[in-house]
Coordinates of C-alpha atoms and ligand atoms in Angstrom, one line a residue:
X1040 CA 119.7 -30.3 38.9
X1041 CA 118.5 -29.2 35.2
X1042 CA 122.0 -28.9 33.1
X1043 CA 123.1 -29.4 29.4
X1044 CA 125.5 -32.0 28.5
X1045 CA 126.6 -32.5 24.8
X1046 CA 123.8 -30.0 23.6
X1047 CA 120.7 -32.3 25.4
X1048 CA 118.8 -31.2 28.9
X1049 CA 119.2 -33.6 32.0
X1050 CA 117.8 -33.7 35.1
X1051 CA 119.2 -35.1 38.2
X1052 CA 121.8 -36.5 36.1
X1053 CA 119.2 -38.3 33.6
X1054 CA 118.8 -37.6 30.0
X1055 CA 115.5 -36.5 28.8
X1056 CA 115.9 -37.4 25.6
X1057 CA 116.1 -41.1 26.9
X1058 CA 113.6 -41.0 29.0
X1059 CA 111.3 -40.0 26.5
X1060 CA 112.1 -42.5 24.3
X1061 CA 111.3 -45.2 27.6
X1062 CA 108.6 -43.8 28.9
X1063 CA 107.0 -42.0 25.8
X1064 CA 105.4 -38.2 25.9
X1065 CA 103.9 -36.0 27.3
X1066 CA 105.7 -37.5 30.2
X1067 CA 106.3 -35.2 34.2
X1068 CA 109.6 -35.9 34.8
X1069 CA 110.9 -35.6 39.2
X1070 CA 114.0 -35.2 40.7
X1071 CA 114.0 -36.6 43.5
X1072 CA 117.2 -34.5 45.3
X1073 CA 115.1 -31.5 44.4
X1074 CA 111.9 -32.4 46.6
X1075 CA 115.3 -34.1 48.9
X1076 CA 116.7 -30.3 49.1
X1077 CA 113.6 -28.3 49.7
X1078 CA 112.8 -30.9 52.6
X1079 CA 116.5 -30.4 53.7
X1080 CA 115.9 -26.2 53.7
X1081 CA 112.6 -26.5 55.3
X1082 CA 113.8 -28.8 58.4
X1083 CA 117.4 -26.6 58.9
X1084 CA 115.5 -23.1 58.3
X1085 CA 112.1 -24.3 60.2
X1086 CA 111.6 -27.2 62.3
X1087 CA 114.9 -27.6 64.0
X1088 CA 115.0 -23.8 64.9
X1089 CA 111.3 -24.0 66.7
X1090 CA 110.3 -26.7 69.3
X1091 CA 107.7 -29.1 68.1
X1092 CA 107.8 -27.3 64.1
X1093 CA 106.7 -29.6 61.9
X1094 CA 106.0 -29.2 58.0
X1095 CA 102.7 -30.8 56.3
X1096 CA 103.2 -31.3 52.8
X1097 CA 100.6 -30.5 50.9
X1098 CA 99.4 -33.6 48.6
X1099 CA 97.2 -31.3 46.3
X1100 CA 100.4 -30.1 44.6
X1101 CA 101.9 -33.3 43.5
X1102 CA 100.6 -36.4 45.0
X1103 CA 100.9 -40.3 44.4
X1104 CA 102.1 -43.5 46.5
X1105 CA 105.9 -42.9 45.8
X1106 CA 105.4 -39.5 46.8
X1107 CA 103.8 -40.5 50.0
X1108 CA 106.2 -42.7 50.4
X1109 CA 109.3 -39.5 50.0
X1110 CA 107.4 -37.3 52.5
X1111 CA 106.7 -40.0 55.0
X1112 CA 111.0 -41.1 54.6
X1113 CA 112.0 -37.4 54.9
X1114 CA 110.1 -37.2 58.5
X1115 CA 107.7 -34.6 57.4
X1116 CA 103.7 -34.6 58.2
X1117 CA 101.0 -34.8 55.0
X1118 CA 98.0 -32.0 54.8
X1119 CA 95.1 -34.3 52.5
X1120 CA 91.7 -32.8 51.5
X1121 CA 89.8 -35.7 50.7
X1122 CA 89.2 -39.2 51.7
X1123 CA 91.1 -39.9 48.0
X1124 CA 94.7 -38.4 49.1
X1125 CA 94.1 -40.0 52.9
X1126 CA 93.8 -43.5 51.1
X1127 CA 96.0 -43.0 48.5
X1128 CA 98.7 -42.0 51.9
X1129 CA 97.5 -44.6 54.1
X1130 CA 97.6 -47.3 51.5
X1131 CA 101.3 -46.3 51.1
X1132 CA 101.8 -46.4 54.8
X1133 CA 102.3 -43.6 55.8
X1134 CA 101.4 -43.1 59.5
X1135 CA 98.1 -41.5 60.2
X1136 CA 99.1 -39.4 63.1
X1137 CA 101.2 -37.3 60.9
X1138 CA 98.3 -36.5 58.6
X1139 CA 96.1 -33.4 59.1
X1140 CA 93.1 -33.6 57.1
X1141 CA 91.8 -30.1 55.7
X1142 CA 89.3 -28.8 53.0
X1143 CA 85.8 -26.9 53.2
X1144 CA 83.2 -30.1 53.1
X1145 CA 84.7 -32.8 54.4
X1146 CA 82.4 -35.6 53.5
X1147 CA 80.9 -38.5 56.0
X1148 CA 82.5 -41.1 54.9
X1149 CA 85.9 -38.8 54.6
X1150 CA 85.0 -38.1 58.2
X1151 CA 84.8 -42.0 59.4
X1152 CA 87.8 -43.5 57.2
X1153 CA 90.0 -40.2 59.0
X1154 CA 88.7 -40.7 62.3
X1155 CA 88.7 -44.5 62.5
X1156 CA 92.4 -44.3 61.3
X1157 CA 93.1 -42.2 63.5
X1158 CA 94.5 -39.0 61.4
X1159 CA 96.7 -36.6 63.6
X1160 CA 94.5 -33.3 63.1
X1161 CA 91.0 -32.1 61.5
X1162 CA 91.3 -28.8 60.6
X1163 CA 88.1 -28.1 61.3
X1164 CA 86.7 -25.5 58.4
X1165 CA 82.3 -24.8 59.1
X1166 CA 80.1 -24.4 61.8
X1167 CA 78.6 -28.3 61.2
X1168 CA 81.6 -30.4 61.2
X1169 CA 82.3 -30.4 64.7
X1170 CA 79.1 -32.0 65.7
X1171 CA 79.7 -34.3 62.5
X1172 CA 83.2 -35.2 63.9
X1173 CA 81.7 -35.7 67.7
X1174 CA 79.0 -37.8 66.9
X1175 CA 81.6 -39.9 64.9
X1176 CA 83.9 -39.9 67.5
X1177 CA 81.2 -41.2 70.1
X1178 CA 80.3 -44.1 67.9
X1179 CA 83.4 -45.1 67.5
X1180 CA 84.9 -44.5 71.1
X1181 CA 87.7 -41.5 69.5
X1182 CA 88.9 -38.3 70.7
X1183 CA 90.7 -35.9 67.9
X1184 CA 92.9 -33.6 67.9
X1185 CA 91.3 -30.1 66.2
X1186 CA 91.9 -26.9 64.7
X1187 CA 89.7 -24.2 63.9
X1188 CA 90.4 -22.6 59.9
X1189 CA 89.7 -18.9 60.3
X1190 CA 90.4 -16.3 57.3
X1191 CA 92.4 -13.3 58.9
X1192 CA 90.9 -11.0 56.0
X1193 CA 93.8 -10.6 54.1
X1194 CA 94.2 -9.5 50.9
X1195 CA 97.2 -11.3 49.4
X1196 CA 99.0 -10.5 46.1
X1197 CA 98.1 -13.5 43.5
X1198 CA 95.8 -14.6 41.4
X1199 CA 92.0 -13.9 42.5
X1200 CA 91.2 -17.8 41.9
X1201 CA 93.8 -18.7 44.3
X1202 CA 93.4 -16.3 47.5
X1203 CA 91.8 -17.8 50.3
X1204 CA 92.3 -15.7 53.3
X1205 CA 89.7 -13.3 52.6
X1206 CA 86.7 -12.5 54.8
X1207 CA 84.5 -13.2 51.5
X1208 CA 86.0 -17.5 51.1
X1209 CA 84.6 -20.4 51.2
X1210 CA 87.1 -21.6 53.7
X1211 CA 87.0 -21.0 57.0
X1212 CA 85.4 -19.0 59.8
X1213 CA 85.5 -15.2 59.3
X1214 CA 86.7 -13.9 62.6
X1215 CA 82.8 -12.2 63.5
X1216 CA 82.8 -12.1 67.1
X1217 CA 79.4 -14.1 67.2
X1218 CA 81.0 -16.8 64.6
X1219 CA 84.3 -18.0 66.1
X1220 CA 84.0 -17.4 69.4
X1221 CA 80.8 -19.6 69.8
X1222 CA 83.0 -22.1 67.8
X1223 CA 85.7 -22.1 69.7
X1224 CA 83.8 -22.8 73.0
X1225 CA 82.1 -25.9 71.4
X1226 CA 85.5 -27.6 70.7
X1227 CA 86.8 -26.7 74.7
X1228 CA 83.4 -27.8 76.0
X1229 CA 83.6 -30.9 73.6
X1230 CA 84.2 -34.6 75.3
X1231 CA 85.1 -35.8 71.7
X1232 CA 88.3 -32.9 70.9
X1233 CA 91.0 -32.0 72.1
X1234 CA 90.9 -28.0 70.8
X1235 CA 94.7 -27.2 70.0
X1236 CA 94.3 -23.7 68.1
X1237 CA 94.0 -22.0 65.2
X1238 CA 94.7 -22.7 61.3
X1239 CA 95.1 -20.0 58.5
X1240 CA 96.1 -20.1 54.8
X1241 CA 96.0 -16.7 53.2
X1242 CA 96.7 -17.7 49.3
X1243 CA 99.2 -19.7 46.7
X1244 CA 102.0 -18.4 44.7
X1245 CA 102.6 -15.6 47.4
X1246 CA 106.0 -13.4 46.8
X1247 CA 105.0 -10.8 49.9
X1248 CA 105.6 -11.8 53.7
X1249 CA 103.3 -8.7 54.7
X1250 CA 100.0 -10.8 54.4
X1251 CA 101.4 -13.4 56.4
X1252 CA 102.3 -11.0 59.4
X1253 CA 98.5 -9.4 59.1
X1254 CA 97.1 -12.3 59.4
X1255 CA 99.6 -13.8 62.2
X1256 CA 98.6 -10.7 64.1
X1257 CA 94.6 -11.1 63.7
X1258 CA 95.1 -14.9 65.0
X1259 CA 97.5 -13.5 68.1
X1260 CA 94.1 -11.6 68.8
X1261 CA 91.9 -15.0 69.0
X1262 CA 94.6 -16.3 71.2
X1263 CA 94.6 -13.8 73.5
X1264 CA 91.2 -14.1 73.8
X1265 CA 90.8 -17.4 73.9
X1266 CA 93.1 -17.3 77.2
X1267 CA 91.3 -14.7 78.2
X1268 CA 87.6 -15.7 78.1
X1269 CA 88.5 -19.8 78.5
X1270 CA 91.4 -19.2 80.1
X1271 CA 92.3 -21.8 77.9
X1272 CA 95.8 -21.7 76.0
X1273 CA 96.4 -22.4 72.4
X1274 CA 99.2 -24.7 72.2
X1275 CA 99.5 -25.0 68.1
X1276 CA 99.2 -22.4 64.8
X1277 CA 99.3 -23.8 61.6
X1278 CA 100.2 -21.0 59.3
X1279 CA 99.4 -22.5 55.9
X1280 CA 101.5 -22.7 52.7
X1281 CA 101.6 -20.8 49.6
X1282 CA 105.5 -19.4 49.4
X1283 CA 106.0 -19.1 45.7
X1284 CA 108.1 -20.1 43.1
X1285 CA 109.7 -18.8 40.0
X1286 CA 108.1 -19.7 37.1
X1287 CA 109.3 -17.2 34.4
X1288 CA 112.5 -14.4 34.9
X1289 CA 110.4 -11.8 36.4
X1290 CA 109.3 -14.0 39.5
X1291 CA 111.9 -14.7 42.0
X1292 CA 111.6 -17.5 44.9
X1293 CA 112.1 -16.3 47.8
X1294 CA 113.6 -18.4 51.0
X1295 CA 111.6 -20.0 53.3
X1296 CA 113.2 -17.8 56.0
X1297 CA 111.9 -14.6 54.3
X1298 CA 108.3 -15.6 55.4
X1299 CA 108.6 -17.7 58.8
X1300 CA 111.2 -15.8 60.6
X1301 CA 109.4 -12.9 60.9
X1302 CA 106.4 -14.9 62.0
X1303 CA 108.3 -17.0 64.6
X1304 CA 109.5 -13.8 66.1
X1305 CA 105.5 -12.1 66.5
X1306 CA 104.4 -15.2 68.0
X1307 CA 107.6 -16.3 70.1
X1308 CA 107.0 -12.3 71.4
X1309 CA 103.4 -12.3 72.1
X1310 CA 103.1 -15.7 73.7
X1311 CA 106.4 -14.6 75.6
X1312 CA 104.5 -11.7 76.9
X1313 CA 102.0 -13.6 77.9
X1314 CA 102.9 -15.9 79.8
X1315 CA 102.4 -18.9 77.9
X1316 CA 104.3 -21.6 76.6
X1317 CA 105.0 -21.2 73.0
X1318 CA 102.6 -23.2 70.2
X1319 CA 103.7 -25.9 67.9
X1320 CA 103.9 -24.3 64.4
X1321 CA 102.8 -26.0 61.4
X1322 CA 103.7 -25.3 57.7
X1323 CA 102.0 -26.8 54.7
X1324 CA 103.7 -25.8 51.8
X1325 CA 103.0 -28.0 48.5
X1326 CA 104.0 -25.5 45.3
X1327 CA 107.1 -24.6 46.8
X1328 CA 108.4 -28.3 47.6
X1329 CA 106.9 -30.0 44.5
X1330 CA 107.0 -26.7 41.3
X1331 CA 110.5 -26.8 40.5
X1332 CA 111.6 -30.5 41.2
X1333 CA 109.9 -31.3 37.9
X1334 CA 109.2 -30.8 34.0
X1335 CA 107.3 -31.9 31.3
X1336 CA 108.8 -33.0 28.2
X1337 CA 106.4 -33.1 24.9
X1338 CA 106.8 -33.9 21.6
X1339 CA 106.5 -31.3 18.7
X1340 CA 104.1 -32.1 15.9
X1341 CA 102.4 -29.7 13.6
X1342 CA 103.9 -26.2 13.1
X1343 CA 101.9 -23.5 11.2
X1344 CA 102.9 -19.9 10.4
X1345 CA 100.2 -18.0 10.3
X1346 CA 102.3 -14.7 8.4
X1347 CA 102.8 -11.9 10.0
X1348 CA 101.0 -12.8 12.7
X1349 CA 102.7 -15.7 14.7
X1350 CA 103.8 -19.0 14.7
X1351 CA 102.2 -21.8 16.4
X1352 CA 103.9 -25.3 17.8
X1353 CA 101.7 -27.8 18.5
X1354 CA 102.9 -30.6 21.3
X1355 CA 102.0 -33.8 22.3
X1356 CA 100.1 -32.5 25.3
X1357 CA 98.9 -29.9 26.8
X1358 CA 96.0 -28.0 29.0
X1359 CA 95.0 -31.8 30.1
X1360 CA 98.5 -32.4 31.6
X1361 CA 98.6 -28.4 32.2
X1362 CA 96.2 -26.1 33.3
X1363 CA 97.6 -23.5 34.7
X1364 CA 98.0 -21.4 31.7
X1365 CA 94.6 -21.5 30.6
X1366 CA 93.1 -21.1 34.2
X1367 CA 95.5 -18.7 36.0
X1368 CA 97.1 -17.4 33.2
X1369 CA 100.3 -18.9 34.6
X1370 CA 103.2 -18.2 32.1
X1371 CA 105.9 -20.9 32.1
X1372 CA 109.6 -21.2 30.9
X1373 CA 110.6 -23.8 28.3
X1374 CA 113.5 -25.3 26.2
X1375 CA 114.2 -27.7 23.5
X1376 CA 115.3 -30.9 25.2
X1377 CA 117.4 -31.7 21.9
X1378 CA 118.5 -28.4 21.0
X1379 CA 118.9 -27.7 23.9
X1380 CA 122.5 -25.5 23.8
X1381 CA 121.1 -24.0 20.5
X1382 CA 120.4 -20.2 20.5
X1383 CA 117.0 -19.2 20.4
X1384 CA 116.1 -17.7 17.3
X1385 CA 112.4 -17.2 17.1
X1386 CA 109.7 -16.1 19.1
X1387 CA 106.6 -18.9 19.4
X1388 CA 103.7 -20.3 21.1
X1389 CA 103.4 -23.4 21.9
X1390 CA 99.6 -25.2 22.1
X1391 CA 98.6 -28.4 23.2
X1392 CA 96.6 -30.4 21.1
X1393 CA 92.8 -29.8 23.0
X1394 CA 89.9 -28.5 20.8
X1395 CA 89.8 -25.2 22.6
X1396 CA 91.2 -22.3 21.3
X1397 CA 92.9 -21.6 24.9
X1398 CA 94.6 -24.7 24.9
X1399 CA 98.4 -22.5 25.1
X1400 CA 101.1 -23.6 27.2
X1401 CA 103.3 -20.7 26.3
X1402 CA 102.5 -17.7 24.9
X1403 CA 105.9 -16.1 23.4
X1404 CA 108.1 -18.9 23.8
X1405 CA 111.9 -18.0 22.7
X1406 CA 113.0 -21.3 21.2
X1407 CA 116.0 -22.4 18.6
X1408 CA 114.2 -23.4 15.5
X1409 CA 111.3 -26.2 16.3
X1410 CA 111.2 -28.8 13.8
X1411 CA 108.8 -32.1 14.4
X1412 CA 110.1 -34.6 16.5
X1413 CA 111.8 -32.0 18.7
X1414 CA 111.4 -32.4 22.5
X1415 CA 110.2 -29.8 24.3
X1416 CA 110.6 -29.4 28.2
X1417 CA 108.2 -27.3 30.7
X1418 CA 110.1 -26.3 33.4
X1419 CA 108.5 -25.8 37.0
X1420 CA 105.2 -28.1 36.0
X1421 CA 105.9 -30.2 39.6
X1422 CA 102.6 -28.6 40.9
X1423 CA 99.0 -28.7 40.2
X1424 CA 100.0 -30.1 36.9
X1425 CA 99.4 -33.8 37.4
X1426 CA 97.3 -33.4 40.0
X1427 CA 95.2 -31.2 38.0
X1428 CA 95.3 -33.4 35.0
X1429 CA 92.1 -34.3 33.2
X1430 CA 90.7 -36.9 30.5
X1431 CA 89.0 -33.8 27.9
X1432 CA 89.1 -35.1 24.4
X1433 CA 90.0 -38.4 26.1
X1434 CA 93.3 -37.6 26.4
X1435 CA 95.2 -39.9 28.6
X1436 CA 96.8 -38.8 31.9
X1437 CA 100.6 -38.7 31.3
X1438 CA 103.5 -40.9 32.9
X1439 CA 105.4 -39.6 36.1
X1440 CA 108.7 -40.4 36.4
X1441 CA 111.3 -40.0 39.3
X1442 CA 114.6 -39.2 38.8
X1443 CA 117.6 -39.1 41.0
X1444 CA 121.2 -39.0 40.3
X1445 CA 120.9 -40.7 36.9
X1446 CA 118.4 -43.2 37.8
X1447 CA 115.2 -43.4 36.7
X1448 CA 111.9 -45.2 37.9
X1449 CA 108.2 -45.3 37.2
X1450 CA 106.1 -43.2 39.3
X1451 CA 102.7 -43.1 37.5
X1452 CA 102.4 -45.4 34.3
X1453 CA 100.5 -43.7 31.5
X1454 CA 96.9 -43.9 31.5
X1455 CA 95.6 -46.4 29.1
X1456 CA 92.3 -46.2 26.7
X1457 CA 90.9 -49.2 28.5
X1458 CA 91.7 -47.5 32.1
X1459 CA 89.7 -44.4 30.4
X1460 CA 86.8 -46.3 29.5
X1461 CA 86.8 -48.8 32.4
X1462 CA 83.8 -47.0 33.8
X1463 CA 81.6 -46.7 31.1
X1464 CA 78.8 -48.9 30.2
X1465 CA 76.8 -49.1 27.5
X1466 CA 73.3 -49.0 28.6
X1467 CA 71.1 -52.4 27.4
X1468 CA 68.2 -49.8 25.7
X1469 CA 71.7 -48.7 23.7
X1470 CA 73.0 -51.7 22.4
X1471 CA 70.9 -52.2 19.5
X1472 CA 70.4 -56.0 17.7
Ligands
LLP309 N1 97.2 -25.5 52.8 C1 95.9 -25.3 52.4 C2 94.9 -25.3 53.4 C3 95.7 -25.0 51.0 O1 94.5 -24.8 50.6 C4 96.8 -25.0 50.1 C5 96.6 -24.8 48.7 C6 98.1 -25.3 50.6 C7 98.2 -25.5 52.0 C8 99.3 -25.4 49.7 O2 99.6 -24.2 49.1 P1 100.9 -24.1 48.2 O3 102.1 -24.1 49.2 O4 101.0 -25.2 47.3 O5 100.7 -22.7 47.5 N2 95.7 -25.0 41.8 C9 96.3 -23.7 42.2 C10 96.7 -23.7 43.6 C11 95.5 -24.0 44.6 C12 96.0 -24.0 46.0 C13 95.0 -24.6 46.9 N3 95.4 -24.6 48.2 C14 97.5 -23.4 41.3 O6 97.8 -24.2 40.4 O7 98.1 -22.4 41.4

């Protein structure tokens, strides 16, 4: 998808240089046969090889109407966390009953708009939103489908900020014997649910299958009991996202394969051996589908030396389009969009253009000579970059552009001031004579 013709980056058969002149910079640039292909791998390697399989993307990573719109044509399900992403899909039509609606404090009025439209699952994540979600469910005359979020206490490999399926989370019910189980019977008992099973997702930007299988195994255990207190039988597991990606040479992505086959065969074996029918599984992977469809091109502006000590390029953009770097220490891989079949020659780091002094986008960035006016491209900034994006130093949100097989169309237009501002007021004891 990313290639060099006549010494200039495209993508998806697009030249960046010209869409940076159309669409100005900072701008996130997607191709559309990358999200296309992961979709492709995910329903060969996953849902056509397991009855009832079904992937929910996860809108957190990269979300906006024409994205809805590209899950929703691919066939695949949506995983939203607030009443903000369950508009934003439902105003793009996407069909409520392939939406499952997660996220630790789920809101009243996020609870009415998802019940009263009707959304496929609640993932059910605290000991108070199943009475919130039956007593909205008897005033409106609904019965939901629900799952139960439990954290397996894993310890996965990533960054502390995202690893979720620790005893010690937020999310979740820890798997305390006089926690879930109590749960669990409230949902069967329940007039308003229809109790499916169980939902777990360990961490993001995961390169290891091991944590997956631990916590596949402590979630066997609840079903097992489940069938063997309620005699009730869990008939779906959703097993989360967070497959990584490679964003630098020493991380390598790893097929989706590597981590669900192994999982399909402990579950296809234990519910074999039991007796039961086997569950619907559910993926919800976001990074993985959305990281490495896209870039971000910048423009170059000021470059100081700083001698002997290192050199700093300033772009157009930065931890307000980008904050990974600054927030997980993500390290990302870059080119010049221009230059782009140029050697590299120096060693650099490249800053956005924020008053902090952790504003970096890369640290040692090899790049052929920068000069001002250069462009430079981001690679793998398709996730929890835009959808991260803020307005510090009232900096305006970038553009998103889609890209596919040389054609270009506007995603996102860029922020304006006005759209900044729109919400501001001056107060009447403020605005003087
Ligand atoms: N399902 C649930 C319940 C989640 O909480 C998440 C991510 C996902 C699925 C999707 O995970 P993925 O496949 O994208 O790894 N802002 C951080 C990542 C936070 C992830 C939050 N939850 C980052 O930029 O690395």
């Amino acid at each position: 998808m990313i290639e060099t013709r006549n010494g200039t980056l495209f993508l998806d058969g697009c030249d960046t240089t010209k869409l940076a002149q159309k669409y100005g910079t900072p701008l996130y640039i997607y191709s559309q046969t990358a999200i296309e292909e992961r979709f492709a791998e995910l329903r060969r390697d996953f849902v056509e090889r397991w009855p009832g399989a079904r992937v929910a993307y996860a809108a957190k990573s990269f979300f906006c109407l024409g994205m809805a719109r590209l899950v929703a044509e691919a066939g695949m399900c949506l995983d939203v966390v607030s009443g903000g992403e369950l508009r934003t899909a439902l105003a793009a039509g996407f069909p409520a009953e392939r939406i499952e609606f997660n996220g630790n404090n789920k809101l009243p009025g996020e609870l009415e708009l998802a019940i009263e439209n009707s959304v496929g699952r609640m993932i059910i994540d605290g000991a108070h939103e199943l009475e919130d979600i039956e007593s909205i469910c008897r005033a409106k005359g609904k019965r939901m489908k629900v799952l139960y979020r439990v954290t397996p206490g894993v310890k996965a490999d990533s960054h502390d900020y995202i690893v979720t399926g620790k005893k010690d989370s937020k999310f979740g019910f820890p798997l305390d014997e006089d926690v879930i189980y109590p749960a669990v019977e409230a949902a069967i008992r329940s007039p308003y649910v229809d109790f499916l099973g169980f939902h777990f997702h360990i961490g993001s930007q995961l390169f290891k299958n091991e944590p997956y299988l631990q916590a596949t195994d402590a979630i066997l255990e609840l079903v097992r009991h489940v069938k063997a207190c309620y005699g009730v039988e869990v008939r779906e597991l959703n097993l989360g996202g967070g497959f990584g990606i490679a964003y630098n040479d020493e991380e390598e992505r790893k097929p989706y394969r590597y981590y669900l086959d192994p999982m399909m065969e402990r579950i296809a074996a234990c519910f074999d051996e039991m007796g039961l029918l086997r569950p619907a599984l559910v993926v919800e992977p976001g990074r993985s589908i959305a990281g490495d469809a896209a870039i971000t091109l910048y423009t170059i502006g000021s470059i100081k030396e700083i001698k002997g000590l290192r050199k700093y390029v300033s772009v157009d953009g930065g931890m307000t389009d980008n904050i990974r770097p600054a927030l997980y220490q993500a390290v990302y891989r870059g080119v010049l969009a221009n230059k782009a079949s140029q050697p590299a020659e120096e060693i650099v780091t490249v800053c956005g253009k924020c008053c902090e002094s952790g504003d970096i986008i890369i640290k040692d960035a090899k790049l052929p000579k920068a000069e001002r006016g250069d462009l430079l491209a981001v690679f793998s900034t398709g996730a929890y970059g835009y959808t991260m994006a803020s307005n510090y130093n009232s900096i305006p949100v970038p553009a998103v552009v889609l890209v596919r097989n040389g054609r270009d169309e506007c995603l996102v237009q860029r922020q304006t001031w006005e759209q900044m501002t729109a919400c501001q007021r001056i107060p009447d004891s403020l605005k003087g004579e």
